[in-house]
Amino acid sequence: MTAHILLVGDEPALSALLGAAGYRVTIAVEPDRAAARALDVEPDIVLLDGALADLDVRALVHAIRQESDVPMIILSGRDQEEEKIAALDEGADDYVDTPCEDREILSRIRVAERRRGRSSATPGPFRAGALAIDFGSRRVTVAGRTVRLSPKEYALLRVLARQAGDVVGHRRLLAAGWGPAAADTQYLRVYIGLLRQKIEDDPSDPRIVLTEPGIGYRLAIE
């Protein structure tokens, strides 16, 4: 089935690129209505053009993520490092530095499509190295050894595993463990430390749950 992309932006070339690639495109050019539009049209992917005038990327990502788990990809300039960190922290799935080649944008969209397909289905068993997770039974094992996790530890691991290989921002993880209003990253650091104590061979030199300084954490898939 053709994927439906909500394009938040007014760049005709980008819309044409998506259409030529076979995607169904809905365009939102009013930043203050973009979040409502995302809920109205129920897209498979949201693509935000960070160059759109008056667009507060962080606020929009936050508003959409409060109501939907739709994959969000941000396109913005290479000098927008603070914006990049803020968007990922609020729950954006990917961030593409622009300008870039068309094939780079399409490649990131295909990755988001695959992730969307996996997340919409009942999660199957997850494996990465010695780590295995059965989402149905909530059973976690490391090298065949059952690991007993607290509800918060499991919630954090589940989010990381569902986006294995990608950075998950602090705010996304806080929301998974403590709800959308949570803001104190100290709680997160403590529980990530507890999680590492249970699943890492050497918690002081983690190889499974990796820190992405200033942004969040990533579950290694190598």
mmCIF file with all atom_site columns, C-alpha atoms in Angstrom:
data_model
loop_
_atom_site.group_PDB
_atom_site.id
_atom_site.type_symbol
_atom_site.label_atom_id
_atom_site.label_alt_id
_atom_site.label_comp_id
_atom_site.label_asym_id
_atom_site.label_entity_id
_atom_site.label_seq_id
_atom_site.pdbx_PDB_ins_code
_atom_site.Cartn_x
_atom_site.Cartn_y
_atom_site.Cartn_z
_atom_site.occupancy
_atom_site.B_iso_or_equiv
_atom_site.pdbx_formal_charge
_atom_site.auth_seq_id
_atom_site.auth_comp_id
_atom_site.auth_asym_id
_atom_site.auth_atom_id
_atom_site.pdbx_PDB_model_num
ATOM 1   C CA . MET A 1 1   ? 0.000  0.000   0.000  1.00 0.00 ? 1   MET A CA 1
ATOM 2   C CA . THR A 1 2   ? 1.267  3.485   -0.890 1.00 0.00 ? 2   THR A CA 1
ATOM 3   C CA . ALA A 1 3   ? 2.607  5.329   2.133  1.00 0.00 ? 3   ALA A CA 1
ATOM 4   C CA . HIS A 1 4   ? 0.964  8.621   3.014  1.00 0.00 ? 4   HIS A CA 1
ATOM 5   C CA . ILE A 1 5   ? 3.335  11.450  3.931  1.00 0.00 ? 5   ILE A CA 1
ATOM 6   C CA . LEU A 1 6   ? 2.319  14.679  5.631  1.00 0.00 ? 6   LEU A CA 1
ATOM 7   C CA . LEU A 1 7   ? 4.769  17.313  4.418  1.00 0.00 ? 7   LEU A CA 1
ATOM 8   C CA . VAL A 1 8   ? 4.981  20.298  6.738  1.00 0.00 ? 8   VAL A CA 1
ATOM 9   C CA . GLY A 1 9   ? 6.513  22.888  4.440  1.00 0.00 ? 9   GLY A CA 1
ATOM 10  C CA . ASP A 1 10  ? 6.030  24.837  1.239  1.00 0.00 ? 10  ASP A CA 1
ATOM 11  C CA . GLU A 1 11  ? 8.883  23.517  -0.914 1.00 0.00 ? 11  GLU A CA 1
ATOM 12  C CA . PRO A 1 12  ? 7.392  22.429  -4.284 1.00 0.00 ? 12  PRO A CA 1
ATOM 13  C CA . ALA A 1 13  ? 10.522 20.507  -5.286 1.00 0.00 ? 13  ALA A CA 1
ATOM 14  C CA . LEU A 1 14  ? 10.269 18.335  -2.193 1.00 0.00 ? 14  LEU A CA 1
ATOM 15  C CA . SER A 1 15  ? 6.598  17.623  -2.797 1.00 0.00 ? 15  SER A CA 1
ATOM 16  C CA . ALA A 1 16  ? 7.381  16.735  -6.410 1.00 0.00 ? 16  ALA A CA 1
ATOM 17  C CA . LEU A 1 17  ? 10.185 14.405  -5.311 1.00 0.00 ? 17  LEU A CA 1
ATOM 18  C CA . LEU A 1 18  ? 7.866  12.524  -2.978 1.00 0.00 ? 18  LEU A CA 1
ATOM 19  C CA . GLY A 1 19  ? 5.127  12.287  -5.582 1.00 0.00 ? 19  GLY A CA 1
ATOM 20  C CA . ALA A 1 20  ? 7.538  11.005  -8.225 1.00 0.00 ? 20  ALA A CA 1
ATOM 21  C CA . ALA A 1 21  ? 8.730  8.352   -5.766 1.00 0.00 ? 21  ALA A CA 1
ATOM 22  C CA . GLY A 1 22  ? 5.169  7.062   -5.488 1.00 0.00 ? 22  GLY A CA 1
ATOM 23  C CA . TYR A 1 23  ? 4.126  8.549   -2.167 1.00 0.00 ? 23  TYR A CA 1
ATOM 24  C CA . ARG A 1 24  ? 0.754  10.100  -1.455 1.00 0.00 ? 24  ARG A CA 1
ATOM 25  C CA . VAL A 1 25  ? 1.462  13.595  -0.146 1.00 0.00 ? 25  VAL A CA 1
ATOM 26  C CA . THR A 1 26  ? -0.602 15.957  1.984  1.00 0.00 ? 26  THR A CA 1
ATOM 27  C CA . ILE A 1 27  ? 0.877  19.420  2.463  1.00 0.00 ? 27  ILE A CA 1
ATOM 28  C CA . ALA A 1 28  ? 0.567  21.614  5.554  1.00 0.00 ? 28  ALA A CA 1
ATOM 29  C CA . VAL A 1 29  ? 1.999  25.106  5.199  1.00 0.00 ? 29  VAL A CA 1
ATOM 30  C CA . GLU A 1 30  ? 0.548  26.711  8.324  1.00 0.00 ? 30  GLU A CA 1
ATOM 31  C CA . PRO A 1 31  ? 2.785  25.769  11.288 1.00 0.00 ? 31  PRO A CA 1
ATOM 32  C CA . ASP A 1 32  ? 0.084  26.474  13.868 1.00 0.00 ? 32  ASP A CA 1
ATOM 33  C CA . ARG A 1 33  ? -2.233 23.939  12.216 1.00 0.00 ? 33  ARG A CA 1
ATOM 34  C CA . ALA A 1 34  ? 0.315  21.250  11.417 1.00 0.00 ? 34  ALA A CA 1
ATOM 35  C CA . ALA A 1 35  ? -0.236 19.196  14.580 1.00 0.00 ? 35  ALA A CA 1
ATOM 36  C CA . ALA A 1 36  ? -4.003 19.133  14.077 1.00 0.00 ? 36  ALA A CA 1
ATOM 37  C CA . ARG A 1 37  ? -3.458 18.219  10.441 1.00 0.00 ? 37  ARG A CA 1
ATOM 38  C CA . ALA A 1 38  ? -1.289 15.285  11.480 1.00 0.00 ? 38  ALA A CA 1
ATOM 39  C CA . LEU A 1 39  ? -4.169 13.934  13.556 1.00 0.00 ? 39  LEU A CA 1
ATOM 40  C CA . ASP A 1 40  ? -6.803 14.639  10.905 1.00 0.00 ? 40  ASP A CA 1
ATOM 41  C CA . VAL A 1 41  ? -5.139 12.890  7.967  1.00 0.00 ? 41  VAL A CA 1
ATOM 42  C CA . GLU A 1 42  ? -3.406 10.099  9.953  1.00 0.00 ? 42  GLU A CA 1
ATOM 43  C CA . PRO A 1 43  ? -0.250 9.946   7.818  1.00 0.00 ? 43  PRO A CA 1
ATOM 44  C CA . ASP A 1 44  ? 2.245  7.090   7.831  1.00 0.00 ? 44  ASP A CA 1
ATOM 45  C CA . ILE A 1 45  ? 5.147  9.536   8.105  1.00 0.00 ? 45  ILE A CA 1
ATOM 46  C CA . VAL A 1 46  ? 5.491  13.238  8.941  1.00 0.00 ? 46  VAL A CA 1
ATOM 47  C CA . LEU A 1 47  ? 8.240  15.123  7.113  1.00 0.00 ? 47  LEU A CA 1
ATOM 48  C CA . LEU A 1 48  ? 9.002  18.553  8.583  1.00 0.00 ? 48  LEU A CA 1
ATOM 49  C CA . ASP A 1 49  ? 10.859 21.131  6.537  1.00 0.00 ? 49  ASP A CA 1
ATOM 50  C CA . GLY A 1 50  ? 12.749 23.098  9.183  1.00 0.00 ? 50  GLY A CA 1
ATOM 51  C CA . ALA A 1 51  ? 13.210 25.973  6.739  1.00 0.00 ? 51  ALA A CA 1
ATOM 52  C CA . LEU A 1 52  ? 9.497  26.818  6.832  1.00 0.00 ? 52  LEU A CA 1
ATOM 53  C CA . ALA A 1 53  ? 9.030  30.338  8.152  1.00 0.00 ? 53  ALA A CA 1
ATOM 54  C CA . ASP A 1 54  ? 7.680  30.625  11.713 1.00 0.00 ? 54  ASP A CA 1
ATOM 55  C CA . LEU A 1 55  ? 8.002  26.877  12.313 1.00 0.00 ? 55  LEU A CA 1
ATOM 56  C CA . ASP A 1 56  ? 8.922  25.994  15.897 1.00 0.00 ? 56  ASP A CA 1
ATOM 57  C CA . VAL A 1 57  ? 10.234 22.493  15.226 1.00 0.00 ? 57  VAL A CA 1
ATOM 58  C CA . ARG A 1 58  ? 10.542 21.494  18.862 1.00 0.00 ? 58  ARG A CA 1
ATOM 59  C CA . ALA A 1 59  ? 7.030  22.625  19.767 1.00 0.00 ? 59  ALA A CA 1
ATOM 60  C CA . LEU A 1 60  ? 5.504  20.909  16.751 1.00 0.00 ? 60  LEU A CA 1
ATOM 61  C CA . VAL A 1 61  ? 7.300  17.615  17.377 1.00 0.00 ? 61  VAL A CA 1
ATOM 62  C CA . HIS A 1 62  ? 6.161  17.760  20.999 1.00 0.00 ? 62  HIS A CA 1
ATOM 63  C CA . ALA A 1 63  ? 2.545  18.438  20.029 1.00 0.00 ? 63  ALA A CA 1
ATOM 64  C CA . ILE A 1 64  ? 2.414  15.583  17.523 1.00 0.00 ? 64  ILE A CA 1
ATOM 65  C CA . ARG A 1 65  ? 4.205  13.115  19.777 1.00 0.00 ? 65  ARG A CA 1
ATOM 66  C CA . GLN A 1 66  ? 1.720  13.759  22.590 1.00 0.00 ? 66  GLN A CA 1
ATOM 67  C CA . GLU A 1 67  ? -1.026 12.303  20.406 1.00 0.00 ? 67  GLU A CA 1
ATOM 68  C CA . SER A 1 68  ? 0.645  9.962   17.922 1.00 0.00 ? 68  SER A CA 1
ATOM 69  C CA . ASP A 1 69  ? 3.601  7.633   17.450 1.00 0.00 ? 69  ASP A CA 1
ATOM 70  C CA . VAL A 1 70  ? 3.840  8.431   13.726 1.00 0.00 ? 70  VAL A CA 1
ATOM 71  C CA . PRO A 1 71  ? 7.480  8.527   12.528 1.00 0.00 ? 71  PRO A CA 1
ATOM 72  C CA . MET A 1 72  ? 8.756  12.102  12.165 1.00 0.00 ? 72  MET A CA 1
ATOM 73  C CA . ILE A 1 73  ? 11.711 13.147  10.030 1.00 0.00 ? 73  ILE A CA 1
ATOM 74  C CA . ILE A 1 74  ? 13.131 16.671  10.279 1.00 0.00 ? 74  ILE A CA 1
ATOM 75  C CA . LEU A 1 75  ? 14.931 18.397  7.398  1.00 0.00 ? 75  LEU A CA 1
ATOM 76  C CA . SER A 1 76  ? 17.060 21.357  8.431  1.00 0.00 ? 76  SER A CA 1
ATOM 77  C CA . GLY A 1 77  ? 20.381 23.128  7.973  1.00 0.00 ? 77  GLY A CA 1
ATOM 78  C CA . ARG A 1 78  ? 23.678 21.685  9.115  1.00 0.00 ? 78  ARG A CA 1
ATOM 79  C CA . ASP A 1 79  ? 24.254 24.563  11.535 1.00 0.00 ? 79  ASP A CA 1
ATOM 80  C CA . GLN A 1 80  ? 21.108 23.852  13.566 1.00 0.00 ? 80  GLN A CA 1
ATOM 81  C CA . GLU A 1 81  ? 22.698 21.560  16.169 1.00 0.00 ? 81  GLU A CA 1
ATOM 82  C CA . GLU A 1 82  ? 20.602 22.847  19.084 1.00 0.00 ? 82  GLU A CA 1
ATOM 83  C CA . GLU A 1 83  ? 17.418 22.409  17.081 1.00 0.00 ? 83  GLU A CA 1
ATOM 84  C CA . LYS A 1 84  ? 18.488 18.871  16.169 1.00 0.00 ? 84  LYS A CA 1
ATOM 85  C CA . ILE A 1 85  ? 19.032 17.885  19.792 1.00 0.00 ? 85  ILE A CA 1
ATOM 86  C CA . ALA A 1 86  ? 15.751 19.490  20.876 1.00 0.00 ? 86  ALA A CA 1
ATOM 87  C CA . ALA A 1 87  ? 13.744 17.747  18.145 1.00 0.00 ? 87  ALA A CA 1
ATOM 88  C CA . LEU A 1 88  ? 15.180 14.316  18.931 1.00 0.00 ? 88  LEU A CA 1
ATOM 89  C CA . ASP A 1 89  ? 14.623 14.938  22.623 1.00 0.00 ? 89  ASP A CA 1
ATOM 90  C CA . GLU A 1 90  ? 10.960 15.686  21.977 1.00 0.00 ? 90  GLU A CA 1
ATOM 91  C CA . GLY A 1 91  ? 10.483 12.444  20.056 1.00 0.00 ? 91  GLY A CA 1
ATOM 92  C CA . ALA A 1 92  ? 11.508 12.999  16.418 1.00 0.00 ? 92  ALA A CA 1
ATOM 93  C CA . ASP A 1 93  ? 12.722 9.769   14.816 1.00 0.00 ? 93  ASP A CA 1
ATOM 94  C CA . ASP A 1 94  ? 15.318 11.149  12.418 1.00 0.00 ? 94  ASP A CA 1
ATOM 95  C CA . TYR A 1 95  ? 17.022 14.372  11.423 1.00 0.00 ? 95  TYR A CA 1
ATOM 96  C CA . VAL A 1 96  ? 18.442 14.982  7.951  1.00 0.00 ? 96  VAL A CA 1
ATOM 97  C CA . ASP A 1 97  ? 21.006 17.726  7.454  1.00 0.00 ? 97  ASP A CA 1
ATOM 98  C CA . THR A 1 98  ? 20.259 19.820  4.376  1.00 0.00 ? 98  THR A CA 1
ATOM 99  C CA . PRO A 1 99  ? 21.138 20.468  1.662  1.00 0.00 ? 99  PRO A CA 1
ATOM 100 C CA . CYS A 1 100 ? 21.487 16.814  0.735  1.00 0.00 ? 100 CYS A CA 1
ATOM 101 C CA . GLU A 1 101 ? 20.879 14.530  -2.220 1.00 0.00 ? 101 GLU A CA 1
ATOM 102 C CA . ASP A 1 102 ? 17.326 13.466  -3.003 1.00 0.00 ? 102 ASP A CA 1
ATOM 103 C CA . ARG A 1 103 ? 18.244 9.821   -2.546 1.00 0.00 ? 103 ARG A CA 1
ATOM 104 C CA . GLU A 1 104 ? 19.295 10.543  1.049  1.00 0.00 ? 104 GLU A CA 1
ATOM 105 C CA . ILE A 1 105 ? 15.828 11.865  1.877  1.00 0.00 ? 105 ILE A CA 1
ATOM 106 C CA . LEU A 1 106 ? 14.124 8.925   0.178  1.00 0.00 ? 106 LEU A CA 1
ATOM 107 C CA . SER A 1 107 ? 16.402 6.467   1.961  1.00 0.00 ? 107 SER A CA 1
ATOM 108 C CA . ARG A 1 108 ? 15.499 7.921   5.367  1.00 0.00 ? 108 ARG A CA 1
ATOM 109 C CA . ILE A 1 109 ? 11.807 7.723   4.468  1.00 0.00 ? 109 ILE A CA 1
ATOM 110 C CA . ARG A 1 110 ? 12.138 4.049   3.541  1.00 0.00 ? 110 ARG A CA 1
ATOM 111 C CA . VAL A 1 111 ? 13.790 3.355   6.900  1.00 0.00 ? 111 VAL A CA 1
ATOM 112 C CA . ALA A 1 112 ? 10.882 5.117   8.634  1.00 0.00 ? 112 ALA A CA 1
ATOM 113 C CA . GLU A 1 113 ? 8.415  3.037   6.602  1.00 0.00 ? 113 GLU A CA 1
ATOM 114 C CA . ARG A 1 114 ? 10.040 -0.192  7.734  1.00 0.00 ? 114 ARG A CA 1
ATOM 115 C CA . ARG A 1 115 ? 10.018 0.978   11.336 1.00 0.00 ? 115 ARG A CA 1
ATOM 116 C CA . ARG A 1 116 ? 6.358  1.950   11.047 1.00 0.00 ? 116 ARG A CA 1
ATOM 117 C CA . GLY A 1 117 ? 5.551  -1.481  9.668  1.00 0.00 ? 117 GLY A CA 1
ATOM 118 C CA . ARG A 1 118 ? 7.298  -3.185  12.551 1.00 0.00 ? 118 ARG A CA 1
ATOM 119 C CA . SER A 1 119 ? 5.697  -1.003  15.220 1.00 0.00 ? 119 SER A CA 1
ATOM 120 C CA . SER A 1 120 ? 2.160  -1.374  13.869 1.00 0.00 ? 120 SER A CA 1
ATOM 121 C CA . ALA A 1 121 ? 2.388  -5.147  14.034 1.00 0.00 ? 121 ALA A CA 1
ATOM 122 C CA . THR A 1 122 ? 2.504  -7.227  17.180 1.00 0.00 ? 122 THR A CA 1
ATOM 123 C CA . PRO A 1 123 ? 6.176  -7.106  18.162 1.00 0.00 ? 123 PRO A CA 1
ATOM 124 C CA . GLY A 1 124 ? 8.012  -10.362 17.687 1.00 0.00 ? 124 GLY A CA 1
ATOM 125 C CA . PRO A 1 125 ? 11.017 -11.516 19.679 1.00 0.00 ? 125 PRO A CA 1
ATOM 126 C CA . PHE A 1 126 ? 13.941 -9.095  19.597 1.00 0.00 ? 126 PHE A CA 1
ATOM 127 C CA . ARG A 1 127 ? 17.575 -10.147 19.499 1.00 0.00 ? 127 ARG A CA 1
ATOM 128 C CA . ALA A 1 128 ? 20.774 -8.128  19.501 1.00 0.00 ? 128 ALA A CA 1
ATOM 129 C CA . GLY A 1 129 ? 23.891 -10.055 20.385 1.00 0.00 ? 129 GLY A CA 1
ATOM 130 C CA . ALA A 1 130 ? 23.350 -11.827 23.705 1.00 0.00 ? 130 ALA A CA 1
ATOM 131 C CA . LEU A 1 131 ? 20.240 -9.766  24.513 1.00 0.00 ? 131 LEU A CA 1
ATOM 132 C CA . ALA A 1 132 ? 16.809 -11.240 23.761 1.00 0.00 ? 132 ALA A CA 1
ATOM 133 C CA . ILE A 1 133 ? 13.379 -9.773  24.511 1.00 0.00 ? 133 ILE A CA 1
ATOM 134 C CA . ASP A 1 134 ? 10.009 -11.481 24.173 1.00 0.00 ? 134 ASP A CA 1
ATOM 135 C CA . PHE A 1 135 ? 7.584  -8.556  24.133 1.00 0.00 ? 135 PHE A CA 1
ATOM 136 C CA . GLY A 1 136 ? 4.546  -10.809 24.525 1.00 0.00 ? 136 GLY A CA 1
ATOM 137 C CA . SER A 1 137 ? 5.693  -12.340 27.803 1.00 0.00 ? 137 SER A CA 1
ATOM 138 C CA . ARG A 1 138 ? 7.938  -9.393  28.793 1.00 0.00 ? 138 ARG A CA 1
ATOM 139 C CA . ARG A 1 139 ? 10.764 -11.894 29.270 1.00 0.00 ? 139 ARG A CA 1
ATOM 140 C CA . VAL A 1 140 ? 14.312 -10.576 28.950 1.00 0.00 ? 140 VAL A CA 1
ATOM 141 C CA . THR A 1 141 ? 17.353 -12.821 28.718 1.00 0.00 ? 141 THR A CA 1
ATOM 142 C CA . VAL A 1 142 ? 21.072 -12.201 28.339 1.00 0.00 ? 142 VAL A CA 1
ATOM 143 C CA . ALA A 1 143 ? 23.076 -15.140 26.994 1.00 0.00 ? 143 ALA A CA 1
ATOM 144 C CA . GLY A 1 144 ? 20.150 -17.378 27.927 1.00 0.00 ? 144 GLY A CA 1
ATOM 145 C CA . ARG A 1 145 ? 19.969 -16.097 31.497 1.00 0.00 ? 145 ARG A CA 1
ATOM 146 C CA . THR A 1 146 ? 16.628 -14.609 32.557 1.00 0.00 ? 146 THR A CA 1
ATOM 147 C CA . VAL A 1 147 ? 16.931 -11.011 33.739 1.00 0.00 ? 147 VAL A CA 1
ATOM 148 C CA . ARG A 1 148 ? 14.262 -9.620  36.038 1.00 0.00 ? 148 ARG A CA 1
ATOM 149 C CA . LEU A 1 149 ? 13.564 -5.964  35.345 1.00 0.00 ? 149 LEU A CA 1
ATOM 150 C CA . SER A 1 150 ? 11.415 -3.480  37.221 1.00 0.00 ? 150 SER A CA 1
ATOM 151 C CA . PRO A 1 151 ? 8.482  -1.999  35.255 1.00 0.00 ? 151 PRO A CA 1
ATOM 152 C CA . LYS A 1 152 ? 10.407 1.223   34.568 1.00 0.00 ? 152 LYS A CA 1
ATOM 153 C CA . GLU A 1 153 ? 13.564 -0.622  33.526 1.00 0.00 ? 153 GLU A CA 1
ATOM 154 C CA . TYR A 1 154 ? 11.515 -2.735  31.131 1.00 0.00 ? 154 TYR A CA 1
ATOM 155 C CA . ALA A 1 155 ? 9.700  0.321   29.738 1.00 0.00 ? 155 ALA A CA 1
ATOM 156 C CA . LEU A 1 156 ? 13.023 1.997   28.944 1.00 0.00 ? 156 LEU A CA 1
ATOM 157 C CA . LEU A 1 157 ? 14.492 -1.141  27.387 1.00 0.00 ? 157 LEU A CA 1
ATOM 158 C CA . ARG A 1 158 ? 11.381 -1.681  25.293 1.00 0.00 ? 158 ARG A CA 1
ATOM 159 C CA . VAL A 1 159 ? 11.528 1.808   23.778 1.00 0.00 ? 159 VAL A CA 1
ATOM 160 C CA . LEU A 1 160 ? 15.243 1.438   23.053 1.00 0.00 ? 160 LEU A CA 1
ATOM 161 C CA . ALA A 1 161 ? 14.744 -1.999  21.490 1.00 0.00 ? 161 ALA A CA 1
ATOM 162 C CA . ARG A 1 162 ? 11.869 -0.841  19.284 1.00 0.00 ? 162 ARG A CA 1
ATOM 163 C CA . GLN A 1 163 ? 14.231 1.779   17.851 1.00 0.00 ? 163 GLN A CA 1
ATOM 164 C CA . ALA A 1 164 ? 17.398 -0.309  18.066 1.00 0.00 ? 164 ALA A CA 1
ATOM 165 C CA . GLY A 1 165 ? 20.329 1.369   16.378 1.00 0.00 ? 165 GLY A CA 1
ATOM 166 C CA . ASP A 1 166 ? 18.716 4.816   16.547 1.00 0.00 ? 166 ASP A CA 1
ATOM 167 C CA . VAL A 1 167 ? 19.146 7.504   19.169 1.00 0.00 ? 167 VAL A CA 1
ATOM 168 C CA . VAL A 1 168 ? 16.171 7.871   21.509 1.00 0.00 ? 168 VAL A CA 1
ATOM 169 C CA . GLY A 1 169 ? 15.967 11.306  23.108 1.00 0.00 ? 169 GLY A CA 1
ATOM 170 C CA . HIS A 1 170 ? 15.820 11.960  26.836 1.00 0.00 ? 170 HIS A CA 1
ATOM 171 C CA . ARG A 1 171 ? 12.250 13.242  26.725 1.00 0.00 ? 171 ARG A CA 1
ATOM 172 C CA . ARG A 1 172 ? 10.973 10.204  24.830 1.00 0.00 ? 172 ARG A CA 1
ATOM 173 C CA . LEU A 1 173 ? 12.523 7.895   27.407 1.00 0.00 ? 173 LEU A CA 1
ATOM 174 C CA . LEU A 1 174 ? 11.248 9.968   30.317 1.00 0.00 ? 174 LEU A CA 1
ATOM 175 C CA . ALA A 1 175 ? 7.738  9.825   28.879 1.00 0.00 ? 175 ALA A CA 1
ATOM 176 C CA . ALA A 1 176 ? 7.979  6.027   28.580 1.00 0.00 ? 176 ALA A CA 1
ATOM 177 C CA . GLY A 1 177 ? 9.009  5.612   32.194 1.00 0.00 ? 177 GLY A CA 1
ATOM 178 C CA . TRP A 1 178 ? 7.369  8.485   34.044 1.00 0.00 ? 178 TRP A CA 1
ATOM 179 C CA . GLY A 1 179 ? 4.772  10.041  31.751 1.00 0.00 ? 179 GLY A CA 1
ATOM 180 C CA . PRO A 1 180 ? 4.766  13.006  29.336 1.00 0.00 ? 180 PRO A CA 1
ATOM 181 C CA . ALA A 1 181 ? 5.194  15.638  32.067 1.00 0.00 ? 181 ALA A CA 1
ATOM 182 C CA . ALA A 1 182 ? 8.486  14.168  33.332 1.00 0.00 ? 182 ALA A CA 1
ATOM 183 C CA . ALA A 1 183 ? 11.501 16.417  32.834 1.00 0.00 ? 183 ALA A CA 1
ATOM 184 C CA . ASP A 1 184 ? 14.218 15.441  35.338 1.00 0.00 ? 184 ASP A CA 1
ATOM 185 C CA . THR A 1 185 ? 16.898 13.509  33.458 1.00 0.00 ? 185 THR A CA 1
ATOM 186 C CA . GLN A 1 186 ? 18.487 12.474  36.757 1.00 0.00 ? 186 GLN A CA 1
ATOM 187 C CA . TYR A 1 187 ? 15.758 9.832   37.143 1.00 0.00 ? 187 TYR A CA 1
ATOM 188 C CA . LEU A 1 188 ? 16.601 8.594   33.673 1.00 0.00 ? 188 LEU A CA 1
ATOM 189 C CA . ARG A 1 189 ? 20.328 8.369   34.390 1.00 0.00 ? 189 ARG A CA 1
ATOM 190 C CA . VAL A 1 190 ? 19.661 6.392   37.565 1.00 0.00 ? 190 VAL A CA 1
ATOM 191 C CA . TYR A 1 191 ? 17.408 3.856   35.854 1.00 0.00 ? 191 TYR A CA 1
ATOM 192 C CA . ILE A 1 192 ? 19.666 3.503   32.828 1.00 0.00 ? 192 ILE A CA 1
ATOM 193 C CA . GLY A 1 193 ? 22.420 2.723   35.336 1.00 0.00 ? 193 GLY A CA 1
ATOM 194 C CA . LEU A 1 194 ? 20.227 0.098   37.011 1.00 0.00 ? 194 LEU A CA 1
ATOM 195 C CA . LEU A 1 195 ? 19.349 -1.398  33.638 1.00 0.00 ? 195 LEU A CA 1
ATOM 196 C CA . ARG A 1 196 ? 23.007 -1.622  32.692 1.00 0.00 ? 196 ARG A CA 1
ATOM 197 C CA . GLN A 1 197 ? 23.766 -3.387  35.957 1.00 0.00 ? 197 GLN A CA 1
ATOM 198 C CA . LYS A 1 198 ? 21.414 -6.154  34.875 1.00 0.00 ? 198 LYS A CA 1
ATOM 199 C CA . ILE A 1 199 ? 22.152 -6.562  31.155 1.00 0.00 ? 199 ILE A CA 1
ATOM 200 C CA . GLU A 1 200 ? 25.756 -5.448  30.614 1.00 0.00 ? 200 GLU A CA 1
ATOM 201 C CA . ASP A 1 201 ? 28.818 -7.643  31.184 1.00 0.00 ? 201 ASP A CA 1
ATOM 202 C CA . ASP A 1 202 ? 30.631 -4.552  32.463 1.00 0.00 ? 202 ASP A CA 1
ATOM 203 C CA . PRO A 1 203 ? 28.233 -1.723  33.391 1.00 0.00 ? 203 PRO A CA 1
ATOM 204 C CA . SER A 1 204 ? 31.159 0.714   33.591 1.00 0.00 ? 204 SER A CA 1
ATOM 205 C CA . ASP A 1 205 ? 31.930 0.021   29.919 1.00 0.00 ? 205 ASP A CA 1
ATOM 206 C CA . PRO A 1 206 ? 28.485 -0.509  28.369 1.00 0.00 ? 206 PRO A CA 1
ATOM 207 C CA . ARG A 1 207 ? 28.218 -2.242  25.009 1.00 0.00 ? 207 ARG A CA 1
ATOM 208 C CA . ILE A 1 208 ? 24.438 -2.631  24.789 1.00 0.00 ? 208 ILE A CA 1
ATOM 209 C CA . VAL A 1 209 ? 22.886 0.633   26.021 1.00 0.00 ? 209 VAL A CA 1
ATOM 210 C CA . LEU A 1 210 ? 25.101 3.410   24.710 1.00 0.00 ? 210 LEU A CA 1
ATOM 211 C CA . THR A 1 211 ? 25.073 7.058   25.774 1.00 0.00 ? 211 THR A CA 1
ATOM 212 C CA . GLU A 1 212 ? 24.698 9.743   23.114 1.00 0.00 ? 212 GLU A CA 1
ATOM 213 C CA . PRO A 1 213 ? 25.968 12.800  25.042 1.00 0.00 ? 213 PRO A CA 1
ATOM 214 C CA . GLY A 1 214 ? 23.479 15.625  25.286 1.00 0.00 ? 214 GLY A CA 1
ATOM 215 C CA . ILE A 1 215 ? 20.840 13.764  23.263 1.00 0.00 ? 215 ILE A CA 1
ATOM 216 C CA . GLY A 1 216 ? 19.810 10.425  24.744 1.00 0.00 ? 216 GLY A CA 1
ATOM 217 C CA . TYR A 1 217 ? 20.639 6.729   24.509 1.00 0.00 ? 217 TYR A CA 1
ATOM 218 C CA . ARG A 1 218 ? 20.930 4.089   21.813 1.00 0.00 ? 218 ARG A CA 1
ATOM 219 C CA . LEU A 1 219 ? 20.609 0.309   21.889 1.00 0.00 ? 219 LEU A CA 1
ATOM 220 C CA . ALA A 1 220 ? 23.511 -1.175  19.939 1.00 0.00 ? 220 ALA A CA 1
ATOM 221 C CA . ILE A 1 221 ? 22.600 -3.717  17.283 1.00 0.00 ? 221 ILE A CA 1
ATOM 222 C CA . GLU A 1 222 ? 26.114 -4.723  16.202 1.00 0.00 ? 222 GLU A CA 1
#
